[in-house]
mmCIF file of C-alpha atoms in Angstrom:
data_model
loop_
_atom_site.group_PDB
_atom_site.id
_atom_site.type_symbol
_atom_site.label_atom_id
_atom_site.label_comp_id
_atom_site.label_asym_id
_atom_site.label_seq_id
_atom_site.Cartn_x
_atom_site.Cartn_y
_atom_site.Cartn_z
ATOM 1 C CA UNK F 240 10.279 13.308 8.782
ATOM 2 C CA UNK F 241 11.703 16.517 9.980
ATOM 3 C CA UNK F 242 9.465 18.846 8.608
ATOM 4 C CA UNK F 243 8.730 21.612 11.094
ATOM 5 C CA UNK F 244 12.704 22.222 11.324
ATOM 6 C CA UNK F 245 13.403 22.388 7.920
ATOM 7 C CA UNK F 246 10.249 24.894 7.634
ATOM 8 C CA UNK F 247 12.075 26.511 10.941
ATOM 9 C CA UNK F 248 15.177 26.748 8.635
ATOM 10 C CA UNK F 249 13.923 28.005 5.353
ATOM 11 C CA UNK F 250 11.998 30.783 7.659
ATOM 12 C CA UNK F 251 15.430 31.492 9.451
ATOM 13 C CA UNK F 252 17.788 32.172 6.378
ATOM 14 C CA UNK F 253 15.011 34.138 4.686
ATOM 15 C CA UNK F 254 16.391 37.324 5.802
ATOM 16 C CA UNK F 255 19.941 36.550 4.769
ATOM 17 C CA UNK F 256 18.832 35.668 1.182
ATOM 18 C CA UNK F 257 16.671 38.895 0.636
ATOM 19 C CA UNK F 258 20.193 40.842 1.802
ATOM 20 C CA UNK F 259 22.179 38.492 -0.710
ATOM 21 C CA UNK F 260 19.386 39.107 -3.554
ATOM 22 C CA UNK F 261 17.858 42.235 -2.414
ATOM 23 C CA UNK F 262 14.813 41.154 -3.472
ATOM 24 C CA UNK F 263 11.563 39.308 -0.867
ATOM 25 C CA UNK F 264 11.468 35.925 0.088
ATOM 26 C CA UNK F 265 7.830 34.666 -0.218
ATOM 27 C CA UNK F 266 7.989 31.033 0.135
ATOM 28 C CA UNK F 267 10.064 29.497 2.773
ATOM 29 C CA UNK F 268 8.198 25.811 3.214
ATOM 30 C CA UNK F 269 9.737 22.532 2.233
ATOM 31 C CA UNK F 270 9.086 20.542 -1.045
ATOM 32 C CA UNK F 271 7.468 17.376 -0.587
ATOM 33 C CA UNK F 272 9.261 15.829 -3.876
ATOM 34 C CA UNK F 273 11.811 14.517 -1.596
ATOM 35 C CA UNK F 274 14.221 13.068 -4.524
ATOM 36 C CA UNK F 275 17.480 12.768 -2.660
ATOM 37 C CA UNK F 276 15.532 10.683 -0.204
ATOM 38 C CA UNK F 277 14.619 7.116 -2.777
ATOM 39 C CA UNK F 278 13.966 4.051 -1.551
ATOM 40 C CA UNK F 279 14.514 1.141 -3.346
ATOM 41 C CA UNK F 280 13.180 -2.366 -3.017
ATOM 42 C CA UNK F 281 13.548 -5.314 -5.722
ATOM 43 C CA UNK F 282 12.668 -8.778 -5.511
ATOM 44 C CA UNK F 283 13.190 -12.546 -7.781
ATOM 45 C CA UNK F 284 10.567 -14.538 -7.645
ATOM 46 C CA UNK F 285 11.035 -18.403 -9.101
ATOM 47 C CA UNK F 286 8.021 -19.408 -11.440
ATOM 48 C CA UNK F 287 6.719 -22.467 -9.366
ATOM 49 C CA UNK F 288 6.570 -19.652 -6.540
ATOM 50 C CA UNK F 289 4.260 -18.150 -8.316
ATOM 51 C CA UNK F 290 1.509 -21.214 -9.342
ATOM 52 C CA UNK F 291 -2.152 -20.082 -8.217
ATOM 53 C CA UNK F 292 -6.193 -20.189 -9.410
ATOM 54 C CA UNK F 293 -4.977 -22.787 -11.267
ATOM 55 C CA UNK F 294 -2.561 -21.276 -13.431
ATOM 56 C CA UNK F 295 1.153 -22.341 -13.878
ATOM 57 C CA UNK F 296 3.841 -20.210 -11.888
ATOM 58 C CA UNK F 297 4.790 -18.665 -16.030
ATOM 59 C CA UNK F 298 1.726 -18.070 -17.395
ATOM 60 C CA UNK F 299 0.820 -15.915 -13.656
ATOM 61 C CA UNK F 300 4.524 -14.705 -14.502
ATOM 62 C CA UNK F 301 3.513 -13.292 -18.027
ATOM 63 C CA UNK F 302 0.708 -11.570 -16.496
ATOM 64 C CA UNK F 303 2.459 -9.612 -13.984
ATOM 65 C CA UNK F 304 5.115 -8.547 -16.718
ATOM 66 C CA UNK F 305 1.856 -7.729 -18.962
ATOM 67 C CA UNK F 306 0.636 -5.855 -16.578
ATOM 68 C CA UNK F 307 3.457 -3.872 -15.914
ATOM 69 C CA UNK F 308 4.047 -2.802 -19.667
ATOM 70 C CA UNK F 309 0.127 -1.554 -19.905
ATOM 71 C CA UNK F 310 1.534 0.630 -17.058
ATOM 72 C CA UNK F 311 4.362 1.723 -18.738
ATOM 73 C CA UNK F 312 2.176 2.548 -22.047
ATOM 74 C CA UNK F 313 -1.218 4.072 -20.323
ATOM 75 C CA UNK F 314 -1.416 6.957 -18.005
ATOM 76 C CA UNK F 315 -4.404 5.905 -16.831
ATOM 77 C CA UNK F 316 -3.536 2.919 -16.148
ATOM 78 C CA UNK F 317 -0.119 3.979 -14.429
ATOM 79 C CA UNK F 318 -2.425 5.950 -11.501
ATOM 80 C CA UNK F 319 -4.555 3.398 -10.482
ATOM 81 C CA UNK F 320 -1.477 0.784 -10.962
ATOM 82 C CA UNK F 321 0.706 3.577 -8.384
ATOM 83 C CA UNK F 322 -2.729 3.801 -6.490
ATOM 84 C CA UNK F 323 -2.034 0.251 -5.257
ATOM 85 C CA UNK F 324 1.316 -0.105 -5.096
ATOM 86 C CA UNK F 325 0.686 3.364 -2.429
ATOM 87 C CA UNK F 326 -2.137 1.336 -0.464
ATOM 88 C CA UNK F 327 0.906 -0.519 0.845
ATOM 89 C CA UNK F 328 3.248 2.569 1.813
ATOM 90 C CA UNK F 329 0.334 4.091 2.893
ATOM 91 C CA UNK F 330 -0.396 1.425 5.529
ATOM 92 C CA UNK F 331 3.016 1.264 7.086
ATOM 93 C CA UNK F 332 3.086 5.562 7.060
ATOM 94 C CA UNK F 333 0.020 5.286 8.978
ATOM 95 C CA UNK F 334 0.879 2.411 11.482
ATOM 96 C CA UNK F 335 4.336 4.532 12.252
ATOM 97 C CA UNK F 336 3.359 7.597 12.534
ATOM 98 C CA UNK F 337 4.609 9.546 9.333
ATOM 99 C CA UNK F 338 2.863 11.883 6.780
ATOM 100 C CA UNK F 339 1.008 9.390 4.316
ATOM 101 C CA UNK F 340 -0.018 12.606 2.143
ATOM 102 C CA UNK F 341 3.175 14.024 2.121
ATOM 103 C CA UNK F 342 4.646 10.436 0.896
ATOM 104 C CA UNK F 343 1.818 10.516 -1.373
ATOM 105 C CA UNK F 344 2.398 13.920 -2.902
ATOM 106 C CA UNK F 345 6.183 13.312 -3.738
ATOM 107 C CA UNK F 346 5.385 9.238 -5.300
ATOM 108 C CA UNK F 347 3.021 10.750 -7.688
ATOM 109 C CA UNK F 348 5.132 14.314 -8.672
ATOM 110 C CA UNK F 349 8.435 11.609 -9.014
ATOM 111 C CA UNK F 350 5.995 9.279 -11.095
ATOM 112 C CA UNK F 351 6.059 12.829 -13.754
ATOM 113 C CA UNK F 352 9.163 13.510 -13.372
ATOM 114 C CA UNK F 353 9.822 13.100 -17.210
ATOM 115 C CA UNK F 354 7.279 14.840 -18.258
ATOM 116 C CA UNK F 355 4.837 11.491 -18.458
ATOM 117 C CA UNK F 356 2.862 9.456 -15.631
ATOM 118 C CA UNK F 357 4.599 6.515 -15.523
ATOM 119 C CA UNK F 358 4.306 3.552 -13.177
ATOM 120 C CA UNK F 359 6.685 3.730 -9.652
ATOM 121 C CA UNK F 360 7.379 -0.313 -10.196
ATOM 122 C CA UNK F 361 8.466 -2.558 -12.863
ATOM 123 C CA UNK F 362 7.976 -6.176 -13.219
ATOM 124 C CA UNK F 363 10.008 -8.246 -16.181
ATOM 125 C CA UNK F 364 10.703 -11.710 -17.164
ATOM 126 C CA UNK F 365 14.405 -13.521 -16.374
ATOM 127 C CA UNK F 366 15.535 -16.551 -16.716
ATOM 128 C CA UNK F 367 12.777 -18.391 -15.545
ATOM 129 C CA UNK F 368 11.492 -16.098 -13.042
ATOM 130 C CA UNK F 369 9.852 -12.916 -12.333
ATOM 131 C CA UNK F 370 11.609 -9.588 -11.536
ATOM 132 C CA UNK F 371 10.414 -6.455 -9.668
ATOM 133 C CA UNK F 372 11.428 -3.364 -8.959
ATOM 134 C CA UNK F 373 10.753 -0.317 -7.094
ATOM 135 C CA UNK F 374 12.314 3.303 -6.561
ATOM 136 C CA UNK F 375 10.215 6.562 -5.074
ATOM 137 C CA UNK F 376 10.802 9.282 -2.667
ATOM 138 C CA UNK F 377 10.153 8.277 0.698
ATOM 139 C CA UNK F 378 10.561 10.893 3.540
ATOM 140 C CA UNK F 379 9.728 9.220 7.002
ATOM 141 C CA UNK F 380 10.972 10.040 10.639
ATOM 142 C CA UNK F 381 11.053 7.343 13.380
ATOM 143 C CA UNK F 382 11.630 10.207 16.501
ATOM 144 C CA UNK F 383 9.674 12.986 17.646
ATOM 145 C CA UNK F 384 6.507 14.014 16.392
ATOM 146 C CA UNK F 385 3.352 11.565 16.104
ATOM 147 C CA UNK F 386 5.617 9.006 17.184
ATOM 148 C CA UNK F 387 5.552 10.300 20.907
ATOM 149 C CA UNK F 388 2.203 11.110 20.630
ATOM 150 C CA UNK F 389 0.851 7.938 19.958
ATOM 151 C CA UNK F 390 1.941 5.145 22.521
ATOM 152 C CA UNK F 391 1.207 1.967 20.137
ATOM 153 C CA UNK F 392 3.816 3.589 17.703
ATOM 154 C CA UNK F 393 7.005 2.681 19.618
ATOM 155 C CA UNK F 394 5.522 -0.505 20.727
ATOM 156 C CA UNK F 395 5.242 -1.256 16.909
ATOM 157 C CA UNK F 396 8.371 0.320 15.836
ATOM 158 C CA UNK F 397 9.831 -2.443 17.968
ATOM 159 C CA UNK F 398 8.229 -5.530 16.730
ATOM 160 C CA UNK F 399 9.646 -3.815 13.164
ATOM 161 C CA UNK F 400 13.873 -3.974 14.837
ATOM 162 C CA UNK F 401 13.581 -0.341 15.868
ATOM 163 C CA UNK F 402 14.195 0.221 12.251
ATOM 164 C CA UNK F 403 15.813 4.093 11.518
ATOM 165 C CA UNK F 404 14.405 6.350 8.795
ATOM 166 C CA UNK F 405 16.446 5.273 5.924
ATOM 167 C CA UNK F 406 15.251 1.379 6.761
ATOM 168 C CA UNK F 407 11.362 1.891 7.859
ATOM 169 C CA UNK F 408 11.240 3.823 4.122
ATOM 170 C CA UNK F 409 13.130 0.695 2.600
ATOM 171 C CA UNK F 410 10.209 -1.290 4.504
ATOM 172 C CA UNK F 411 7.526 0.620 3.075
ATOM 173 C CA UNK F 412 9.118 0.566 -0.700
ATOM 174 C CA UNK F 413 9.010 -3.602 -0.057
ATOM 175 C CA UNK F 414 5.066 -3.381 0.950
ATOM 176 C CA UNK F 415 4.623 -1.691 -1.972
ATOM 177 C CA UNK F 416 6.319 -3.802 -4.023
ATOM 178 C CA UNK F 417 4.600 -6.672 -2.865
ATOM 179 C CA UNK F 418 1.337 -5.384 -2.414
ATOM 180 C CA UNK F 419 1.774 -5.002 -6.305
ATOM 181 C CA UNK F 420 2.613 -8.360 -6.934
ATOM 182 C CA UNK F 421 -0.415 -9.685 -4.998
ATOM 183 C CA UNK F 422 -2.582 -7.055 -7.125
ATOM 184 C CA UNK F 423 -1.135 -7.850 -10.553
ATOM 185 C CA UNK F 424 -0.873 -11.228 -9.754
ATOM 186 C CA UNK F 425 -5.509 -11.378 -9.393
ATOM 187 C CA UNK F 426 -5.964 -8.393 -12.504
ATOM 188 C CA UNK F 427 -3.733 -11.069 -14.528
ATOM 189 C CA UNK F 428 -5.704 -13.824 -13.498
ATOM 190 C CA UNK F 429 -9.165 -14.469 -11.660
ATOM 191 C CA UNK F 430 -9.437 -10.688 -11.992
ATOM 192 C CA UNK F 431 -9.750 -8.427 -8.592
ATOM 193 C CA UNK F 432 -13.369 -8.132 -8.009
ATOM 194 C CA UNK F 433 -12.970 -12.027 -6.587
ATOM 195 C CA UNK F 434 -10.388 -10.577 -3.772
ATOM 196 C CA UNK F 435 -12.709 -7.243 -3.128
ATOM 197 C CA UNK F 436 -16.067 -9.202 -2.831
ATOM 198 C CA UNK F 437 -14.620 -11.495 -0.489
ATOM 199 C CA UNK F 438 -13.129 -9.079 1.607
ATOM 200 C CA UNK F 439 -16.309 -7.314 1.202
ATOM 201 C CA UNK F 440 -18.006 -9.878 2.160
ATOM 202 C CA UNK F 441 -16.215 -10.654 5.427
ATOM 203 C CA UNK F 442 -17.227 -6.460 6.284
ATOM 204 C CA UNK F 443 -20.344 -7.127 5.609
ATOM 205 C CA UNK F 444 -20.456 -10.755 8.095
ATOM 206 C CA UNK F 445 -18.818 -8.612 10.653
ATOM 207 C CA UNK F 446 -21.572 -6.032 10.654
ATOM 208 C CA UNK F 447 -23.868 -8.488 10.486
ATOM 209 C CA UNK F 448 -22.551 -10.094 14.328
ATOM 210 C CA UNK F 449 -20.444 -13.219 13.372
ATOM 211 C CA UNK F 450 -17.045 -13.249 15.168
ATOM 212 C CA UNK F 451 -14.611 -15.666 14.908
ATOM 213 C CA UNK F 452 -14.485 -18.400 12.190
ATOM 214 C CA UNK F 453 -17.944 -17.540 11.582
ATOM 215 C CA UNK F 454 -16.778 -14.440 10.201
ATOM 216 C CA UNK F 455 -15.239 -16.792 7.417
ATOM 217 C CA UNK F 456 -18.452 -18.976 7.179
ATOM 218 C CA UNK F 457 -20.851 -16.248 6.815
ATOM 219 C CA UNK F 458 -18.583 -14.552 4.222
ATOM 220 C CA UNK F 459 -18.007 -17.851 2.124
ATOM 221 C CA UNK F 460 -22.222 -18.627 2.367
ATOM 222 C CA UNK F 461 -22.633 -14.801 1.507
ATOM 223 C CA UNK F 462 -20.527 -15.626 -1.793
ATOM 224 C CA UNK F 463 -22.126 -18.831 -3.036
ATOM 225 C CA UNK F 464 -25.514 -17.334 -2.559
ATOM 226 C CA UNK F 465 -24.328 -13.644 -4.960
ATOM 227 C CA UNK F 466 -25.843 -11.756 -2.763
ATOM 228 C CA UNK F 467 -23.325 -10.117 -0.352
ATOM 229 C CA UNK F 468 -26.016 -8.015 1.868
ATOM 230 C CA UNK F 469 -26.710 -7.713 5.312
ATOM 231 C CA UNK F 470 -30.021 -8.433 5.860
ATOM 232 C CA UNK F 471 -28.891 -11.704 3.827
ATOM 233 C CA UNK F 472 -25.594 -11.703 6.636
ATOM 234 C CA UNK F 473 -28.085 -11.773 9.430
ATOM 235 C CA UNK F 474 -30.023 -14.597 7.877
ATOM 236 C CA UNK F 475 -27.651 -16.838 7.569
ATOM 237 C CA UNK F 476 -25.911 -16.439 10.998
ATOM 238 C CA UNK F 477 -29.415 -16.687 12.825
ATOM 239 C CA UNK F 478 -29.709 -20.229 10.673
ATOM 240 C CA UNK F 479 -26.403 -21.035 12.188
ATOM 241 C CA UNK F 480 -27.414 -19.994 16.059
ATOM 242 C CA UNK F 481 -30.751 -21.793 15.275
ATOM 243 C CA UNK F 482 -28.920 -25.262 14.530
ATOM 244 C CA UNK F 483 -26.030 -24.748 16.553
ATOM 245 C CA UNK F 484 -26.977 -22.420 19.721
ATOM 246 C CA UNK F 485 -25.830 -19.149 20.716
ATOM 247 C CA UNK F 486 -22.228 -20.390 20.393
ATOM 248 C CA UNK F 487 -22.242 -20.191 16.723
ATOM 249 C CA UNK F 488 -21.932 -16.497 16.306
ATOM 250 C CA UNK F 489 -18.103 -16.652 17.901
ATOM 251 C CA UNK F 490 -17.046 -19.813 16.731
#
């Protein structure tokens, strides 16, 4: 993201600006709130896209737009709604290399820029079909740095289109977009706890030995039963090596 040679700069025409002012320089660091660096992302998304957990593709529609104005209205509701839209950016900041608390500082200072919290997406109803939107400072470097620490980076840059600043913070504004969507889409229907248990079920299967698709069998069984623990995990994967033989745990 550039951030040692902007700090380089600010120390460097420190001494010139006490001349011009005659007064002391105290601060010379960068600000994270990056707002001449947005990225934007938007999407359209067709009702019958959007049919799941048995619910038409409108009435999952409604509930994302819902969703979005209890954002708009409810500070609290606005952090933990940016909170997930971030576990997104965050992912892709970490995977390349960049500053996922610096990217975190500036989404949530541009969130209050207006002197409220407000939410960093929106999500409205159009002609049959939902619409998001997303805007927030992203400040990202794809050179340099972390990026030739870390050897995986470049590989992974690559399988992105060796993408350049300006497009890998594009990239991340879409992840966060859609990992939105995917959360607003459960809170306005089945509710999110069924998404977290499973996933914390498939930890817990994972810790418990099962590999594989057993991962997935020991989670589901782990579900059905209400009691995702992992002395209840190792149960029912030594049930499935006792019928099934040592083959069971990786299958």
């Amino acid at each position: 993201m550039g951030a040692n040679l902007i700090n380089t700069m600010c120390e460097g025409v420190a001494p010139l600006i006490e001349r011009i002012t005659r007064g002391r320089v105290r601060l010379r660091i960068l600000s994270n709130l990056a707002d001449l660096r947005l990225a934007r992302a938007s999407c359209r998304i067709p009702f019958e896209a959007l049919a799941d957990f048995g619910f038409s593709g409108a009435e999952v529609a409604h509930g994302i737009a819902e969703a979005s104005r209890f954002a708009d209205a409810d500070p609290y509701r606005a952090c933990t709604h940016n909170k997930g839209v971030m576990n997104g950016v965050d992912a892709v900041a970490l995977a390349t290399g960049n500053d996922w608390r610096a990217i975190e500082a500036g989404a949530h200072a541009y969130c209050a820029r207006n002197g409220r919290y407000e939410p960093l997406t929106r999500w409205w109803i159009e002609e049959g079909a939902l619409l998001g939107r997303i805007e927030l400072p992203i400040q990202v470097g794809t050179v340099g740095g972390a990026v030739k620490a870390n050897p995986l980076i470049p590989v992974l840059l690559r399988t992105m289109g060796n993408p350049g600043a300006r497009k890998l913070a594009g990239i991340m504004a879409a992840v966060g977009l859609a990992q939105n969507m995917a959360a607003l889409r459960a809170l306005g229907t089945v509710g999110i706890q069924k998404g977290h248990m499973a996933l914390h079920a498939r930890n817990v299967a994972v810790s418990a030995g099962a590999k594989g698709s057993a991962v997935e069998e020991v989670a589901r069984a782990l579900i059905a039963a209400g009691e995702i623990k992992l002395h209840r995990a190792q149960e029912i994967l030594a049930k499935m090596v006792a019928a099934r033989g040592p083959s069971a745990e990786a299958t």
